[in-house]
Amino acid sequence: QKEVEQNSGPLSVPEGAIASLNCTYSDRGSQSFFWYRQYSGKSPELIMFIYSNGDKEDGRFTAQLNKASQYVSLLIRDSQPSDSATYLCAVFRYNQGGKLIFGQGTELSVKP
Amino acid sequence: EADIYQTPRYLVIGTGKKITLECSQTMGHDKMYWYQQDPGMELHLIHYSYGVNSTEKGDLSSESTVSRIRTEHFPLTLESARPSHTSQYLCASSERQEDEQYFGPGTRLTVT
């Protein structure tokens, strides 16, 4: 079992719809959670981070964290074709020296 | 915006050559990282450093080596390049281990 798991997709949504990306993690002690966007051939760029249970909103993006269930999600409202990319979930694992663990990414395709 | 740079951006080189991939950041971050990523695949941590004169191997075994003589500079060296080294190499930095990592633009290496 991978420490951070994401559905690889591709996830296809029509333009204007809500895209929902999910991520589960195995280390119950994890405290820091990040969502990155990576366009094909480019490097990852940070979209959002979340530390506390609940929702965190930034423009069209909402990150949701549920530590009891060990999952973190990213909602993209009013999806645009420019949102088409791979979304990486990253979780900071404190034990064994501390390390940021990346999921394998979910490919999102927004159709016009 | 993160200030982290990598050179060269693209490199095509023959088998057996020695190469050094450069990474530098102007944010004063102590923590720096090297990742390897094949197209459509997940990120693999190959080296990291938590400060000057500190380097560690990551989760993915790599024949490369790194050095950290100055805070801002974290070069990666391959003594003898092989076709199996063909990949994208991404450098990143963070202020603390548990903080978000900022990525450079990457170096796409092709070994013929």
Coordinates of C-alpha atoms in Angstrom, one line a residue:
Chain A
Q1 CA 0.0 0.0 0.0
K2 CA 1.3 3.4 -1.0
E3 CA 1.6 6.1 1.7
V4 CA -0.3 8.6 -0.4
E5 CA -2.9 7.3 -2.8
Q6 CA -4.7 9.1 -5.6
N7 CA -6.9 7.9 -8.4
S8 CA -4.7 8.1 -11.5
G9 CA -7.7 9.1 -13.7
P10 CA -8.0 10.5 -16.2
L11 CA -10.9 12.4 -14.6
S12 CA -12.9 14.1 -17.3
V13 CA -15.4 16.9 -16.6
P14 CA -17.2 19.4 -18.8
E15 CA -16.3 23.1 -18.7
G16 CA -18.1 24.9 -15.8
A17 CA -18.5 21.7 -13.7
I18 CA -17.0 21.0 -10.3
A19 CA -14.0 18.7 -10.4
S20 CA -13.4 16.6 -7.3
L21 CA -9.9 15.2 -6.7
N22 CA -9.3 12.8 -3.8
C23 CA -6.3 11.7 -1.8
T24 CA -5.9 9.2 1.1
Y25 CA -2.8 8.8 3.3
S26 CA -1.6 6.2 5.7
D27 CA 0.3 8.1 8.4
R28 CA -2.2 9.2 11.0
G29 CA 0.3 11.6 12.4
S30 CA 0.6 13.7 9.2
Q31 CA 0.0 17.4 9.8
S32 CA 0.7 19.2 6.5
F33 CA -1.1 18.6 3.2
F34 CA -0.5 20.2 -0.2
W35 CA -2.0 20.2 -3.6
Y36 CA 0.2 20.8 -6.6
R37 CA -0.7 21.3 -10.3
Q38 CA 1.6 20.0 -13.0
Y39 CA 1.1 20.7 -16.6
S40 CA 2.5 18.2 -19.1
G41 CA 6.3 18.7 -19.4
K42 CA 6.4 21.3 -16.6
S43 CA 7.3 21.3 -13.0
P44 CA 4.8 21.1 -10.1
E45 CA 3.4 24.4 -8.8
L46 CA 1.7 24.8 -5.4
I47 CA -2.1 25.4 -5.5
M48 CA -3.0 25.1 -1.9
F49 CA -1.9 23.9 1.5
I50 CA -4.1 22.9 4.5
Y51 CA -3.2 22.0 8.0
S52 CA -6.5 21.9 9.9
N53 CA -9.6 19.8 9.6
G54 CA -12.3 21.3 7.5
D55 CA -12.4 23.4 4.3
K56 CA -10.0 26.0 3.0
E57 CA -11.1 28.1 0.0
D58 CA -9.0 30.1 -2.4
G59 CA -10.8 31.4 -5.4
R60 CA -12.2 28.5 -7.4
F61 CA -10.3 26.0 -5.3
T62 CA -11.4 24.4 -2.1
A63 CA -9.2 22.0 -0.1
Q64 CA -11.0 19.7 2.4
L65 CA -9.2 17.8 5.1
N66 CA -10.6 15.0 7.3
K67 CA -7.9 13.6 9.6
A68 CA -10.1 11.1 11.2
S69 CA -10.7 9.4 7.8
Q70 CA -7.3 10.3 6.6
Y71 CA -8.3 11.9 3.4
V72 CA -7.8 15.3 1.7
S73 CA -9.6 16.5 -1.3
L74 CA -9.5 19.3 -3.8
L75 CA -12.6 20.8 -5.4
I76 CA -12.3 23.0 -8.5
R77 CA -15.4 25.0 -9.2
D78 CA -16.3 26.4 -12.6
S79 CA -13.7 24.1 -14.2
Q80 CA -11.9 25.6 -17.2
P81 CA -9.9 23.9 -20.0
S82 CA -6.8 25.6 -18.6
D83 CA -7.3 23.5 -15.4
S84 CA -6.5 20.4 -17.4
A85 CA -3.3 19.1 -15.8
T86 CA -2.1 16.4 -13.3
Y87 CA -2.9 17.2 -9.7
L88 CA -0.5 15.9 -7.1
C89 CA -1.4 15.4 -3.4
A90 CA 1.5 15.7 -1.0
V91 CA 1.5 14.8 2.7
F92 CA 4.3 15.6 5.2
R93 CA 5.2 12.5 7.1
Y94 CA 6.7 13.3 10.5
N95 CA 8.0 9.9 11.5
Q96 CA 11.2 8.3 10.2
G97 CA 12.9 11.7 9.9
G98 CA 10.1 13.7 8.3
K99 CA 9.5 13.7 4.5
L100 CA 7.1 15.1 2.0
I101 CA 5.4 12.2 0.3
F102 CA 3.8 12.7 -3.1
G103 CA 0.9 10.8 -4.6
Q104 CA 1.1 9.5 -8.1
G105 CA -1.2 12.3 -9.3
T106 CA -4.7 12.5 -10.9
E107 CA -4.9 13.6 -14.5
L108 CA -7.8 16.1 -15.0
S109 CA -9.3 16.8 -18.4
V110 CA -11.8 19.7 -18.7
K111 CA -13.7 19.5 -22.0
P112 CA -15.0 22.7 -23.6
Chain B
E1 CA 6.9 33.7 -6.8
A2 CA 9.6 31.2 -6.0
D3 CA 13.1 31.9 -7.2
I4 CA 14.7 28.6 -8.0
Y5 CA 16.7 28.0 -11.2
Q6 CA 17.9 25.0 -13.0
T7 CA 20.4 24.7 -15.9
P8 CA 20.5 23.4 -18.5
R9 CA 16.8 23.1 -19.3
Y10 CA 17.4 20.4 -21.9
L11 CA 20.5 18.2 -22.4
V12 CA 21.2 15.5 -24.9
I13 CA 24.5 13.7 -24.2
G14 CA 26.3 10.5 -25.2
T15 CA 26.8 7.5 -23.0
G16 CA 29.7 7.7 -20.7
K17 CA 29.9 11.4 -20.4
K18 CA 30.1 13.2 -17.0
I19 CA 27.3 15.7 -16.5
T20 CA 26.4 18.2 -13.8
L21 CA 22.9 19.5 -13.4
E22 CA 22.8 22.9 -11.7
C23 CA 20.2 24.1 -9.2
S24 CA 20.2 27.4 -7.3
Q25 CA 17.7 29.3 -5.2
T26 CA 17.7 32.8 -3.9
M27 CA 15.2 32.3 -1.1
G28 CA 17.8 31.4 1.6
H29 CA 16.1 28.0 2.1
D30 CA 18.1 25.4 4.0
K31 CA 16.2 22.4 2.6
M32 CA 16.8 21.4 -1.0
Y33 CA 15.7 18.3 -2.9
W34 CA 16.3 16.5 -6.2
Y35 CA 13.5 14.5 -7.8
Q36 CA 13.4 12.3 -10.9
Q37 CA 10.3 12.0 -12.9
D38 CA 9.6 10.0 -16.1
P39 CA 6.8 11.2 -18.4
G40 CA 3.4 10.5 -16.9
M41 CA 4.9 8.9 -13.8
E42 CA 5.2 10.0 -10.2
L43 CA 8.0 12.0 -8.6
H44 CA 10.8 10.0 -7.0
L45 CA 13.0 11.7 -4.4
I46 CA 16.7 10.8 -5.2
H47 CA 18.6 13.3 -2.9
Y48 CA 18.0 15.9 -0.3
S49 CA 19.9 18.3 1.9
Y50 CA 19.0 20.0 5.1
G51 CA 21.8 22.4 5.1
V52 CA 25.4 23.1 4.0
N53 CA 27.6 20.0 4.0
S54 CA 24.5 17.8 4.7
T55 CA 23.3 15.4 1.9
E56 CA 21.2 12.3 2.1
K57 CA 20.0 9.7 -0.4
G58 CA 16.3 9.6 -1.1
D59 CA 13.8 6.8 -1.6
L60 CA 14.9 6.0 -5.2
S61 CA 18.3 4.5 -5.7
S62 CA 20.3 6.7 -8.0
E63 CA 23.8 6.6 -9.4
S64 CA 24.1 10.3 -9.1
T65 CA 25.8 12.3 -6.4
V66 CA 25.1 15.7 -4.9
S67 CA 27.0 18.3 -3.0
R68 CA 26.0 21.3 -0.8
I69 CA 28.8 23.7 -0.3
R70 CA 26.7 26.8 -0.4
T71 CA 23.2 27.3 0.9
E72 CA 21.9 28.5 -2.5
H73 CA 23.5 25.8 -4.7
F74 CA 22.7 22.1 -4.9
P75 CA 24.3 20.5 -8.0
L76 CA 23.7 16.9 -9.1
T77 CA 26.4 15.0 -10.9
L78 CA 26.4 11.8 -13.0
E79 CA 29.9 10.5 -13.4
S80 CA 29.1 8.3 -16.4
A81 CA 25.7 8.9 -18.1
R82 CA 23.7 5.9 -19.4
P83 CA 20.5 5.7 -21.4
S84 CA 18.7 4.6 -18.3
H85 CA 19.4 8.0 -16.8
T86 CA 17.1 9.6 -19.4
S87 CA 14.5 11.4 -17.4
Q88 CA 13.3 14.8 -16.1
Y89 CA 15.2 16.0 -13.1
L90 CA 13.4 18.5 -10.8
C91 CA 15.1 20.5 -8.0
A92 CA 13.0 21.9 -5.1
S93 CA 13.6 23.9 -1.9
S94 CA 11.7 24.6 1.2
E95 CA 12.2 26.8 4.3
R96 CA 11.4 23.9 6.7
Q97 CA 10.9 20.2 6.1
E98 CA 7.1 20.5 6.7
D99 CA 6.7 23.5 4.5
E100 CA 5.6 23.6 0.8
Q101 CA 8.4 22.8 -1.6
Y102 CA 9.1 25.2 -4.5
F103 CA 10.2 23.6 -7.7
G104 CA 12.6 24.7 -10.4
P105 CA 11.7 24.4 -14.1
G106 CA 13.4 21.1 -14.4
T107 CA 16.2 19.6 -16.6
R108 CA 15.1 17.2 -19.3
L109 CA 18.0 14.8 -19.8
T110 CA 18.4 12.4 -22.8
V111 CA 21.3 10.0 -22.9
T112 CA 21.9 8.5 -26.3

